[in-house]
Structures are given as C-alpha cells and as structure tokens.
Coordinates of C-alpha atoms and ligand atoms in Angstrom, one line a residue:
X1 CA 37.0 -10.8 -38.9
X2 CA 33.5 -12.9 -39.7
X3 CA 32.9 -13.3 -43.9
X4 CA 29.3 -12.4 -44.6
X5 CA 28.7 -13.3 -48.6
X6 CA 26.7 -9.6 -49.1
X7 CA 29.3 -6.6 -49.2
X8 CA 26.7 -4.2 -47.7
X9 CA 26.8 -6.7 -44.5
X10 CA 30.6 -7.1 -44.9
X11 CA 31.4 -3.5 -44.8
X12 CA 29.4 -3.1 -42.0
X13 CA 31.0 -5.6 -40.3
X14 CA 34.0 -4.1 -41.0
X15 CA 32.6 -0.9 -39.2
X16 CA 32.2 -2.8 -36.3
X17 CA 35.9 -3.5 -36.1
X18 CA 36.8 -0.5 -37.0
X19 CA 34.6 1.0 -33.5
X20 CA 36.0 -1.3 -30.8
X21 CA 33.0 -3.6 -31.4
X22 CA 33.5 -6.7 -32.7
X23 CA 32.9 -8.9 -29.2
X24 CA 29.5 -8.6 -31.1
X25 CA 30.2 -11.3 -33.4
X26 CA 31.8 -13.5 -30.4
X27 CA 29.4 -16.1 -30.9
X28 CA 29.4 -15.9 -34.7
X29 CA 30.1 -19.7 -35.4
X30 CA 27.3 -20.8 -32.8
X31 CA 24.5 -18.9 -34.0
X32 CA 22.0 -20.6 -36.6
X33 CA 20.9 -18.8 -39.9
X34 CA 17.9 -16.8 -38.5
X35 CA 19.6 -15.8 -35.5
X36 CA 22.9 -14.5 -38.0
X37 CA 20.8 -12.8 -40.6
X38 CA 18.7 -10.7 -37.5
X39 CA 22.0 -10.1 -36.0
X40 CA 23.1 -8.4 -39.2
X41 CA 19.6 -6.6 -39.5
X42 CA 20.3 -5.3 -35.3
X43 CA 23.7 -3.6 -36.2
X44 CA 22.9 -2.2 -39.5
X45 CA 20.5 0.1 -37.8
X46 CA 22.8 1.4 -35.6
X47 CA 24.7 4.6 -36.3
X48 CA 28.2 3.5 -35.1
X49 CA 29.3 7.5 -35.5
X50 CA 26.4 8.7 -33.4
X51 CA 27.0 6.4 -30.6
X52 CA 30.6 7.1 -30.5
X53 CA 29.6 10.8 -30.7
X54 CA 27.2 10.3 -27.9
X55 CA 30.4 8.4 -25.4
X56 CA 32.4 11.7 -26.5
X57 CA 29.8 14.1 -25.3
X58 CA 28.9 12.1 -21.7
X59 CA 31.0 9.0 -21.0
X60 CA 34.4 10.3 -21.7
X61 CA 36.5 11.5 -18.5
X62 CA 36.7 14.9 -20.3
X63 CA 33.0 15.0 -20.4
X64 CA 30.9 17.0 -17.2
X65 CA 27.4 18.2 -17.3
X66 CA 27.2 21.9 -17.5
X67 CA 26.2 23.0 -13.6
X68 CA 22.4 25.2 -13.8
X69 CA 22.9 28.4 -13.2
X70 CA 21.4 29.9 -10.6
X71 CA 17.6 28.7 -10.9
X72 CA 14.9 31.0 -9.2
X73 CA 11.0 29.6 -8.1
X74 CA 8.8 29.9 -11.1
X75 CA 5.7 31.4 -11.8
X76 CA 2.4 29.4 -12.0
X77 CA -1.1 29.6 -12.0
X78 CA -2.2 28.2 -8.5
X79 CA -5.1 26.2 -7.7
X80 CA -6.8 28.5 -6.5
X81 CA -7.1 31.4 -9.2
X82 CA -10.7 31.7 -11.2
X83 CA -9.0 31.2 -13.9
X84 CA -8.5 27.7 -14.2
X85 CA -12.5 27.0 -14.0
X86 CA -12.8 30.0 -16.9
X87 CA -10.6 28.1 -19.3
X88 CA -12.7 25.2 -19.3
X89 CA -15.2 26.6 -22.0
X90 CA -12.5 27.6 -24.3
X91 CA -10.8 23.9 -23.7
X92 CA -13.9 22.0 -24.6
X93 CA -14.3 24.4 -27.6
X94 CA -11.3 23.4 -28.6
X95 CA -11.8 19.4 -28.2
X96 CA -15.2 20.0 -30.5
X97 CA -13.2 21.5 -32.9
X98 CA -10.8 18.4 -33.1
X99 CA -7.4 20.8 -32.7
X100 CA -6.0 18.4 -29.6
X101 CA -4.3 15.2 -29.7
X102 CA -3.9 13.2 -26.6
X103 CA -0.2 11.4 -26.6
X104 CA 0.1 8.6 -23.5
X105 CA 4.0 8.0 -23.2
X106 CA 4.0 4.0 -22.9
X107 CA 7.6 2.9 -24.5
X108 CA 9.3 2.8 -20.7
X109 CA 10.8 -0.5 -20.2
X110 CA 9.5 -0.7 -16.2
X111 CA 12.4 -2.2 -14.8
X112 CA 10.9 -1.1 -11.1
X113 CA 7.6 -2.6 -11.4
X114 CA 8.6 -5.6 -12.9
X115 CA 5.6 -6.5 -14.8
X116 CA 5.3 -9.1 -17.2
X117 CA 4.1 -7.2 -20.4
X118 CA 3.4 -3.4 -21.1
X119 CA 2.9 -1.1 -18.1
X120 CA -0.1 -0.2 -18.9
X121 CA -1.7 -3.7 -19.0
X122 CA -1.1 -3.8 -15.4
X123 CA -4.5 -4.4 -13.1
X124 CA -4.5 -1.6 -11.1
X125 CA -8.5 -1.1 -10.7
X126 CA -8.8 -2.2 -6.9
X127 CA -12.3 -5.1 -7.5
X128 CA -12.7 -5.8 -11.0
X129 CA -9.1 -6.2 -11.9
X130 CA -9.4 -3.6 -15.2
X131 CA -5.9 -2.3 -16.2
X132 CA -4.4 0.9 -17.0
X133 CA -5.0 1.0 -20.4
X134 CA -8.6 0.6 -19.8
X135 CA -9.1 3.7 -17.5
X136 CA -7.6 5.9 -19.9
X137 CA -9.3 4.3 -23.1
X138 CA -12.6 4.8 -21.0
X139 CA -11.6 8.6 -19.6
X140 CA -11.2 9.1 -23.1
X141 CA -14.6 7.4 -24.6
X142 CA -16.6 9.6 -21.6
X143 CA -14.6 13.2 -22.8
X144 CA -15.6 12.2 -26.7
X145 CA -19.1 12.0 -25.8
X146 CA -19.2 15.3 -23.6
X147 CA -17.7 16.8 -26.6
X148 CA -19.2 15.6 -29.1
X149 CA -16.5 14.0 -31.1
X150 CA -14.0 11.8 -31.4
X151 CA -10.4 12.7 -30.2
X152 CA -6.8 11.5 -31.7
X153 CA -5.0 8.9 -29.5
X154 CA -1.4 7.9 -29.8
X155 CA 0.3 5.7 -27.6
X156 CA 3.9 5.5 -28.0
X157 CA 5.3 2.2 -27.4
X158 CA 9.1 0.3 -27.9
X159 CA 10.1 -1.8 -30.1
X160 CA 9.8 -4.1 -27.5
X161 CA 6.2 -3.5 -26.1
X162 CA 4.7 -2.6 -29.2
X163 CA 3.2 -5.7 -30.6
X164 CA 2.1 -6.8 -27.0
X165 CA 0.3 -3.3 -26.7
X166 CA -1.3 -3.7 -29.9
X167 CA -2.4 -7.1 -29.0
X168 CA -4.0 -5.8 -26.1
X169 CA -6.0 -3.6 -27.7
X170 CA -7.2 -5.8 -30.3
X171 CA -7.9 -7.9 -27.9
X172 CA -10.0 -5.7 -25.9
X173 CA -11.6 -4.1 -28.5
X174 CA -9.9 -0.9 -28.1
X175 CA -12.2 -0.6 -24.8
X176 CA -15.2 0.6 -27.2
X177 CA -13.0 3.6 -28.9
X178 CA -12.9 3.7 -32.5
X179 CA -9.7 1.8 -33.9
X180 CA -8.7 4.3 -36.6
X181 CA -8.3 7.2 -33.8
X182 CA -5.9 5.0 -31.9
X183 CA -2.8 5.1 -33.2
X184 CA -0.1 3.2 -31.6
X185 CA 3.6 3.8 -33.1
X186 CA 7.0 2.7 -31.2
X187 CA 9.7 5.0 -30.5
X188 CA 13.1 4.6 -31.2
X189 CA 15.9 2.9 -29.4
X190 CA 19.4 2.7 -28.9
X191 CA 22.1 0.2 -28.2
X192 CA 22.7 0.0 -24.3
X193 CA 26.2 0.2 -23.3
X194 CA 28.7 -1.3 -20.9
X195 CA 29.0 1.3 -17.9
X196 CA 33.1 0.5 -18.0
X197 CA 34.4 -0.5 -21.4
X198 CA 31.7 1.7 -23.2
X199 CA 31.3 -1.5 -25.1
X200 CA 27.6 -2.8 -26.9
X201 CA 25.7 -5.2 -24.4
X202 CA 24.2 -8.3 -25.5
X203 CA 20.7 -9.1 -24.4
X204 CA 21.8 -13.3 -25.1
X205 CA 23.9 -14.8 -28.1
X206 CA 24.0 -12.8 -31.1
X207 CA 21.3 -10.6 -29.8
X208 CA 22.4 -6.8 -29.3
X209 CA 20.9 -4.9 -26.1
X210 CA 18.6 -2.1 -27.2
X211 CA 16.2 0.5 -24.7
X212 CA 14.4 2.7 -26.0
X213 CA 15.9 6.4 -26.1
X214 CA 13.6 8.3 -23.6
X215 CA 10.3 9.5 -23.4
X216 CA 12.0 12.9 -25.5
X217 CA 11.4 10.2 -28.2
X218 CA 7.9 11.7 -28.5
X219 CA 8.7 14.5 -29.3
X220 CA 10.5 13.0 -32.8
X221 CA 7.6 11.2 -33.4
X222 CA 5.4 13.7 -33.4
X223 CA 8.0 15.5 -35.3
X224 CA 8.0 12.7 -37.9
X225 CA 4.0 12.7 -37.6
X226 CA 3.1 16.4 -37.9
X227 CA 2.2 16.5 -41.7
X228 CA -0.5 13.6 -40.6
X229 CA -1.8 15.3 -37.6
X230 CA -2.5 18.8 -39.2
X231 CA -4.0 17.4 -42.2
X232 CA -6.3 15.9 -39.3
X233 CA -6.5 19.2 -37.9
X234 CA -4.6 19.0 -34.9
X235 CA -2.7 22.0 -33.3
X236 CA -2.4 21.2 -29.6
X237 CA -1.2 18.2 -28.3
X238 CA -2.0 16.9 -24.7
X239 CA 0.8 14.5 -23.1
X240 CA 0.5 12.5 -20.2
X241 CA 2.5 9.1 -18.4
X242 CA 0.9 5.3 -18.5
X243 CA 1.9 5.0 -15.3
X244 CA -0.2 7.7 -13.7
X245 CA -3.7 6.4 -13.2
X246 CA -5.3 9.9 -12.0
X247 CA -3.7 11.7 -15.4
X248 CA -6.9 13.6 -16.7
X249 CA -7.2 12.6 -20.9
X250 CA -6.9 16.1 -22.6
X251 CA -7.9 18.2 -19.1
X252 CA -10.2 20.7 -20.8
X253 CA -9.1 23.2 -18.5
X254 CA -5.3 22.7 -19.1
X255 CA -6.1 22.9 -22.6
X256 CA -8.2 26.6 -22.2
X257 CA -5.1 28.0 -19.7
X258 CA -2.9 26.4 -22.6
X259 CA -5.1 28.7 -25.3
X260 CA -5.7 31.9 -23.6
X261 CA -2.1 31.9 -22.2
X262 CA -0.9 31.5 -25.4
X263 CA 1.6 28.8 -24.4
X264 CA 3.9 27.1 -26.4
X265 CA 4.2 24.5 -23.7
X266 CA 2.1 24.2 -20.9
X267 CA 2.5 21.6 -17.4
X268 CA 0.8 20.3 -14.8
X269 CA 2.5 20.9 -11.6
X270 CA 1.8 19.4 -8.0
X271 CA 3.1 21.4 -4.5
X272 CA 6.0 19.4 -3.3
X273 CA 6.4 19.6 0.4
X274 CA 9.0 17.4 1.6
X275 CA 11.6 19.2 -0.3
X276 CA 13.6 15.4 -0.7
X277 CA 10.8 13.9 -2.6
X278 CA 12.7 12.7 -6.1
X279 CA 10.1 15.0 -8.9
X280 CA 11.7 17.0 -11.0
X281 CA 10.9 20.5 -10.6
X282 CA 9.9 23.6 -12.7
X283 CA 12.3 26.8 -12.6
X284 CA 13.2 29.7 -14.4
X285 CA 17.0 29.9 -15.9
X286 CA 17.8 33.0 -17.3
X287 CA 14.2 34.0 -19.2
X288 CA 13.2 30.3 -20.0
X289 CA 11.4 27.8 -18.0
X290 CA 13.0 24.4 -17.5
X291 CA 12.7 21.3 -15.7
X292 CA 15.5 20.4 -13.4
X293 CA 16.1 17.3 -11.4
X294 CA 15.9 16.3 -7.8
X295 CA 19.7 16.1 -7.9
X296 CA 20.3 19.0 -9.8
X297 CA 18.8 21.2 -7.4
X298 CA 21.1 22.4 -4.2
X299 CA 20.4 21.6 -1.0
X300 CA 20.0 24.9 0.1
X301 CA 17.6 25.6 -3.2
X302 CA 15.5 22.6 -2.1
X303 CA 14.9 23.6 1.7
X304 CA 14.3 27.3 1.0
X305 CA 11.0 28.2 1.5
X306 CA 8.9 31.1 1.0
X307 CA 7.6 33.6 4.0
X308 CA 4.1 31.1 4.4
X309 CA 6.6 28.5 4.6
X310 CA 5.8 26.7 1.6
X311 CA 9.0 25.3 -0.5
X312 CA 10.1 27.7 -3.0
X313 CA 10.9 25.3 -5.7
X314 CA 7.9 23.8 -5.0
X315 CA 6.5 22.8 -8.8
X316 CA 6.8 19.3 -8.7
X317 CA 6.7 18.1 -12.5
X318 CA 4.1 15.1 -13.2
X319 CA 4.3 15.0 -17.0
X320 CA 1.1 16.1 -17.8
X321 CA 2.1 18.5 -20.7
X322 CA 0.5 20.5 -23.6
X323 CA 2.8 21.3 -26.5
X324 CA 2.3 23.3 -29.5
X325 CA 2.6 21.2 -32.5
X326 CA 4.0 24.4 -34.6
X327 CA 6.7 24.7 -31.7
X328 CA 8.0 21.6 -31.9
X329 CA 7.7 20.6 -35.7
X330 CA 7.7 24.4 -37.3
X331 CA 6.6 23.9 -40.8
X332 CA 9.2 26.6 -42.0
X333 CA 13.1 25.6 -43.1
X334 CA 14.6 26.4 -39.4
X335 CA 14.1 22.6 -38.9
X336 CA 12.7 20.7 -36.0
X337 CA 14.1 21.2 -32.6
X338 CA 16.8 18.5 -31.7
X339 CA 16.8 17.3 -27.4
X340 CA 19.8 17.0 -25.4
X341 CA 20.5 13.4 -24.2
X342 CA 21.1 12.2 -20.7
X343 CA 22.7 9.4 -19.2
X344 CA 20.9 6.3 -17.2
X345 CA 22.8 4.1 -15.3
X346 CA 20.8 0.8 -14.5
X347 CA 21.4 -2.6 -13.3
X348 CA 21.1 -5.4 -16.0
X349 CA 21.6 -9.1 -16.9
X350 CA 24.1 -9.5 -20.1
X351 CA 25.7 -12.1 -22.0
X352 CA 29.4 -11.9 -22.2
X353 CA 32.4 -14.1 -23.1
X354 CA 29.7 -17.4 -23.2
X355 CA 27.9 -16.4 -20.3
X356 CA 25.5 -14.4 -18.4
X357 CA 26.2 -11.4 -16.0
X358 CA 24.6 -10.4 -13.4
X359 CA 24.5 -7.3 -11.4
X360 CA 22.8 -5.3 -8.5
X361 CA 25.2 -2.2 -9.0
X362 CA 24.2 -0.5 -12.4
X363 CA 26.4 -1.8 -14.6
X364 CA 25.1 -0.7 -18.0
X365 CA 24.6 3.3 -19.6
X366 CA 21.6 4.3 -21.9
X367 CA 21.1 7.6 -23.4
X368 CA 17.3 8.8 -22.7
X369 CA 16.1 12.0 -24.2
X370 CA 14.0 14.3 -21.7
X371 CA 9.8 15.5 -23.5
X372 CA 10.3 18.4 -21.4
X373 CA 13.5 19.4 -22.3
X374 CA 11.6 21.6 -25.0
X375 CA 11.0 23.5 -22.2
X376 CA 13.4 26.2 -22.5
X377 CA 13.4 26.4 -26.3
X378 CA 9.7 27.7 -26.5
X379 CA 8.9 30.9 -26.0
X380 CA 6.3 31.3 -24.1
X381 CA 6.1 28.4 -21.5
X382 CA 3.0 27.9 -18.8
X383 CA 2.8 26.2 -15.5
X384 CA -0.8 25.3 -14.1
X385 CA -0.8 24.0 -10.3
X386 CA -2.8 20.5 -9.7
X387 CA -4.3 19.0 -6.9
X388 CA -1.8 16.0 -5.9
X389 CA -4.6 14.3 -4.3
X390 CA -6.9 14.0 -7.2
X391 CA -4.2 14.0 -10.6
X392 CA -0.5 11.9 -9.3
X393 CA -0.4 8.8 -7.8
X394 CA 1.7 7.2 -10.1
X395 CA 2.6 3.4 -10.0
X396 CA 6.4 3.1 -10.4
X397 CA 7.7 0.4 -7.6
X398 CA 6.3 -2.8 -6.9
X399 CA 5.9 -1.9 -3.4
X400 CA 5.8 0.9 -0.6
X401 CA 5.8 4.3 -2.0
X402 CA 4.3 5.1 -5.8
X403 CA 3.5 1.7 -6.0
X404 CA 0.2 -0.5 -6.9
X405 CA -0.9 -0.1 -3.2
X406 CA -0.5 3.7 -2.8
X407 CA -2.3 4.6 -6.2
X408 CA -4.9 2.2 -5.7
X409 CA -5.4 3.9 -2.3
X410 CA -5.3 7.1 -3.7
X411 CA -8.1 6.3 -6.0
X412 CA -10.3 4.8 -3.7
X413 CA -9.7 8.0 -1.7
X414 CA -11.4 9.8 -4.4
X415 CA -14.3 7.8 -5.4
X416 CA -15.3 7.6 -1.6
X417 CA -15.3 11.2 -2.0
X418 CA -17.5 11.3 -4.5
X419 CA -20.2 8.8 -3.1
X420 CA -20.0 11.0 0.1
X421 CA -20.8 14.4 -1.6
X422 CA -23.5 12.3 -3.4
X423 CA -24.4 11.5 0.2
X424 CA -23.9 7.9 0.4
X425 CA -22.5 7.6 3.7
X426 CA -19.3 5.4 4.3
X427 CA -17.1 4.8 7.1
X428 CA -13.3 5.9 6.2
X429 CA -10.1 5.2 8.4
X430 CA -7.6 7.7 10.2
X431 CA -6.0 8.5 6.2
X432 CA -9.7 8.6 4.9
X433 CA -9.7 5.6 3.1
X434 CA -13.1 3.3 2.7
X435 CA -13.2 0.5 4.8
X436 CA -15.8 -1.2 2.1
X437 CA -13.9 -1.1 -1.4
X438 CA -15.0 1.1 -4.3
X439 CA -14.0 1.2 -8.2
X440 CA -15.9 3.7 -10.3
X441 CA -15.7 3.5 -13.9
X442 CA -14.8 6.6 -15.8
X443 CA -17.7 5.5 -17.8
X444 CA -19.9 6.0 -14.9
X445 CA -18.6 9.7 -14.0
X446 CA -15.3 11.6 -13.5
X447 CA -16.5 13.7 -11.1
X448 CA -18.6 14.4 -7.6
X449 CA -21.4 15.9 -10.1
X450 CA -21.3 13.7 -12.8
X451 CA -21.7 10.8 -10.0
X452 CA -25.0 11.9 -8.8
X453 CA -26.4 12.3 -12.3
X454 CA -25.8 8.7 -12.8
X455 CA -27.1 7.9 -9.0
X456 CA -30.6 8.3 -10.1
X457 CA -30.5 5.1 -11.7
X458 CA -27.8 3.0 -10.0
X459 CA -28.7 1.9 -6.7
X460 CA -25.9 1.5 -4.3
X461 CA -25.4 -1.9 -2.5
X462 CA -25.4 -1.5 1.7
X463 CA -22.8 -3.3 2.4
X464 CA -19.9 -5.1 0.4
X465 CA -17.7 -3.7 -2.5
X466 CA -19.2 -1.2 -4.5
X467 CA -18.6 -1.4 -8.2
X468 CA -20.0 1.0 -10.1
X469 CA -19.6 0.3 -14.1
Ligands
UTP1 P1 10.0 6.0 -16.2 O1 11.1 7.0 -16.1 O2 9.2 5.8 -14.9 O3 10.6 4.7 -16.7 O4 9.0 6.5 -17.3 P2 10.0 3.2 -16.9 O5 10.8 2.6 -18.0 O6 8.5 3.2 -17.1 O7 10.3 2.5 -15.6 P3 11.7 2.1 -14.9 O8 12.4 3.4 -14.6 O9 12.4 1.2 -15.8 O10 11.2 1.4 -13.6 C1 8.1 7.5 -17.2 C2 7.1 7.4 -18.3 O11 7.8 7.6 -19.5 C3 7.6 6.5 -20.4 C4 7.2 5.4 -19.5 O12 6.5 4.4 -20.3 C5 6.4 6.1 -18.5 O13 5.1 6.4 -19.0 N1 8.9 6.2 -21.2 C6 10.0 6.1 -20.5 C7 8.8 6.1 -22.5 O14 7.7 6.2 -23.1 N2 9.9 5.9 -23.2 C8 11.1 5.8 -22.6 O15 12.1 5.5 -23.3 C9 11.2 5.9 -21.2

C-alpha cells in the first residue's frame, strides 16, 4: 500500500484497498506532486460504500431489472383540443409574475456527436453559423420582452463542461440576457466503471474516470437549489434538452395546461409512428404515469395500434417537462424524492496496466439517473401532444438521422413556412425544403405572425440566402 504523510489521505487509501481498488494507485511512483495531490482530491469525493452499493443493486449476476407490468396507452391532451390555445393567457400570467424557471439540461457528455466543447456551442444555425446556446439565450430574451420581465435561467453543466460553458457565455455576452438571471451550476458525477471486473476506470495516469450521473441530476440540483429559487419566487419550473433546437423556452401554453391541470409534472409529447423509432414513451402503470423505454416496451405493445390506426403507445417523450418545485423539493420533513439509477454501457478509451485501451464494444458501466423518473411519484401527472414538425428535431449523431443535417433541415422547413404565410413566395423541393437558404433569428419572430409584424420594416432579398436578424 502507497504512504501518504496526511492520515485523512492515508485512511482513505486504505479504503481503497479495502474495496478492490487499489490498481488506482498503479502509477503512484510516476506521477509528479500536482498530479498525486489531485489524485488524492478525485477519490476522496467518491463514496466507496455507495458505489459498491450501486454494483450490488445492477451489476451483480443476482441483480435483474424488475419487468413493467402491464403498461396501457396514456391519456393526453392532443393537438388538436381548444384547450391548449386557452392556457396560453394563464401561462404568460404566470411568466409576468416570475413563478417559472426555465432549466436547459447541458451536462451530457456527447459521445455521438463528437464535438469539441459543450453541446450547445455547436453551430447549428444553417448561414450565420450562430450556435445552440444562442437560439435559446435569444428565444428566451424575445419571451422576457413579450412578458415583461425577466425570467430565471439555469443551465446545468458537468464538471467537465462547466468552465467551457461559462466561458462561452462570458464570451458572448450572455447573448444580451442579463448575467445575474443565468445561472449556470454543474451536476454531479460518478466514477465510471469497468463493464467486467467492476473495477474504477482511469481517464490517463493517476486520473480517475468520472461522467456525470444523468440528466436525473437536475432534479438534485434543484433539490439543493429550492430555498434560492422560492425566495426568488419561483414555483414552476420549465425543463427542456440542449440538444433540441426547436425546444420552445418556457412554452406559455405548456405552462397554462401545467396550471389549470393542476399538474405536478407535465410533458411534451410527439406522435410516434414507426413504432421502432428509439423515444421513450409515456404510459400508465398501475395509477401513475411513467416513462418507459424503447426496449422496455414489447413488441406486441409497440405495433398495437388503435382502431384509426395510429400506434397506441404513441407518446413519444422529448424532454420538454414542467415540474412542480413543491413536488420535487417538499418543504415539509418527508424529505426530497430520491431517483432510481440506471445502467449505460458505452464504449471508451482507458488507461490500464501502463497503457491505453481501446474499444468499439462498450466496455465501461455508468450509472445515469432518469429527470422523468419523478414521473410516477407525483400525483397528478399531465401529457400535452406537440407538433413534431415544429418542437423535435434534436441533434444527437453526427450524421444521418437526428443529426446536424436533419435539424437544420427541419428548421429551415419552418422558417420557409413562415415567409410563405407572410407571402413571400419561395420554391421548396419534393420534402418542402427551400431551395434558397433561410435563418430567422428568434429575435426577429417565433412565429408566422410575429414574422409579418417585423416584415414591415425588413425587406426581403430576391434571390440568395435570406438572413433575417
Ligand atoms: P443524451 O442522452 O443524448 O446524452 O442526453 P449526451 O451525453 O448528450 O450524448 P451521448 O449519448 O453521449 O451521445 C440528453 C440530454 O440530457 C443531457 C444532455 O446534455 C442532453 O441535453 N444530459 C445527459 C445531462 O445534462 N446530464 C447527463 O448526465 C446526461
């Protein structure tokens, strides 16, 4: 065993030992001071008995998921009922009031995309290059003026994208919002594992492999945050993805179904219609509302469809949620709701025995908590149907489906709409996409009629790219 000269380190070391761990220290004697002492710092914030707790509970061959029981098609609120366009008054009245939060979900590590940085700096705007970040940031600084107000923004990052993200937005001046209602805060992580000996990876030598524990991890920081946010006056809290270009900042509808529903949690939901498309869906277990996945779902439950032929698990979940803060952080003694964890398998490169590993296989376990996982511990849960074609194109892969290309597309496809209902005519192809290309700034307009209002003094170019900003 390695000598450390303080007996706080020492003993932890010996903890290490003690759990199966010690390859940690294999490189002990090569490593220089900085590199020993931030070693040290890594392991003493893991909790060895929780990780060994978590390897009972999923890894060990005793260990199964419990099968769903028998889920059945939810109940939603389908496009097209009245009353999605009645909540919108009670939504905005809401927003005025300052009761809603909006929390983007940014810690993922985007392993798919592969994009050097945080996801959301990624230039998805089709001609001027603009990034994630700055569509939202700019959705956002249109909604505050609509309502008067300024609204709460917290952006969850990692520990490993945090400083980055909060670089970016120094560096981009917030995109004009007001830097004290940003906050960005990093979620927890966890030690990654190895997938066969259950032993800690190593990220290079005397570096310990960490991910961040899920995007559930939101839900403990607002948890950990709720005392600030209610002295701010905040009640409601509107979640969405970075990776999700078309998400709507605090949708004042979803907000008002969210209200007048009384909801505890309330979610967007798009029809799915090839029933092997990998969304999660909504369903009913017993009396609660979950969310289960793709491969959770039986093949028979997945192909069975309704008498208009519609799939009957058709509620495709696309994180876009609103959650009580008194659900999930109940200011009485009961104590905060605690998540379930789940187990990811990915591929990763590691350092082992003097060396690096590679692997296309996954090869490494995480454990990721699940936001909607709350689901079935509220009360009263809500499911609201959106458009696909106007709120999910999300930007997962680096190429072919949910990629840059399709959400870009998917975009364009909108704006062209708009300038066409404004009657600016364009030619589109066979999947009604612009032949010229468009980017409209949310500062411009969000919508067909907000477009035209700001047509009376923008002048459109004939031919070439349209940028309107
Ligand atoms: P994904 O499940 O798509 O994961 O996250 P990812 O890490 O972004 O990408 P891959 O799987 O490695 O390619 C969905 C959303 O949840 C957030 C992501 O930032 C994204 O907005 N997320 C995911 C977190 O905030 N924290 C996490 O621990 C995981």
């Amino acid at each position: 065993m390695i000598q450390v000269e303080d007996p706080t380190d020492q003993a932890m070391v010996a903890k290490i030992h003690e759990a199966g761990q010690e390859h940690l220290f294999d490189d002990w004697d090569q490593l220089d001071s900085a590199t020993r002492h931030s070693l040290l710092e890594d392991l003493h914030r893991i909790d060895l008995g929780f990780i060994q707790q978590l390897i009972r509970d999923h890894l060990d061959a005793s260990a199964s998921e419990a099968p769903i029981a028998a889920p059945t098609p939810p109940d939603w609120i389908p496009l097209s009922d009245p009353r999605h366009s009645a909540a919108r008054q009670r939504g905005l009245e809401a927003l005025q009031r300052g009761e809603v939060a909006v929390m983007m979900v940014a810690g993922g590590v985007g392993t798919r995309l592969g994009h050097p940085g945080p996801k959301g700096s990624f230039p998805i705007l089709p001609i001027s290059g603009g990034t994630l970040f700055q569509i939202f940031a700019e959705s956002l600084l249109r909604l505050q003026k609509k309502v008067g107000r300024p609204i709460h923004w917290i952006i969850m990052t990692s520990p490993t994208n945090h400083s980055e993200t909060v670089q970016y937005f120094k560096q981009h001046d917030y995109h004009g919002l007001t830097p004290s209602e940003v906050t960005i805060v990093p979620q927890e992580q966890l030690p990654v594992l190895d997938a066969r000996r259950q032993k800690i990876l190593r990220s290079g030598p005397g570096q310990v492999m960490f991910s961040p524990d899920g995007h559930g991890g939101s839900i403990r920081l607002l948890q950990k945050k709720s005392a600030e946010l209610r002295q701010r006056g905040i009640q409601h809290i509107y979640t969405h993805q970075v990776d999700n270009p078309l998400a709507r900042m605090a949708d004042p509808e979803l907000v008002g179904l969210h209200i007048e529903q009384d909801s505890r949690f309330t979610s967007k939901a798009v029809a799915k219609t090839d029933p092997d498309e990998k969304v999660g869906v909504f369903c009913n277990v017993g009396d609660h509302l979950r969310v289960i996945e793709y491969s959770e779902l039986g093949k028979e439950d997945r192909h069975l469809t309704d008498a208009d032929g519609s799939l009957s698990f058709r509620a495709g979940n696309i994180a876009t949620h609103v959650i009580e803060l008194d659900f999930i952080a109940p200011e009485s003694t009961t104590g905060p709701l605690q998540l379930p964890f789940h187990v990811a398998r990915k591929a990763v490169r590691h350092w082992h025995g003097g060396d690096w590993h590679e692997s296309t296989s996954p090869n490494s376990v995480r454990f990721e908590t699940f936001i909607f996982d709350v689901l079935p511990m509220a009360n009263r849960g809500l499911i609201v149907e959106a458009d696909r074609e106007q709120e999910f194109a999300p930007v997962k892969n680096g190429e072919g489906s949910d990629s840059p290309a399709t959400s870009r597309a998917a975009l364009q496809r909108i704006w062209a709409s708009w300038l066409m209902q404004c009657g600016i005519p364009l030619e589109l192809d066979a999947s009604l996409h612009p032949l010229r290309p468009i980017e409209i700034s949310p500062l411009v307009a969000s919508d067909a009629a907000e477009l035209k209002q700001a047509l009376e003094k923008i002048e459109i170019p004939t031919e070439g790219p349209i940028l309107l900003r």
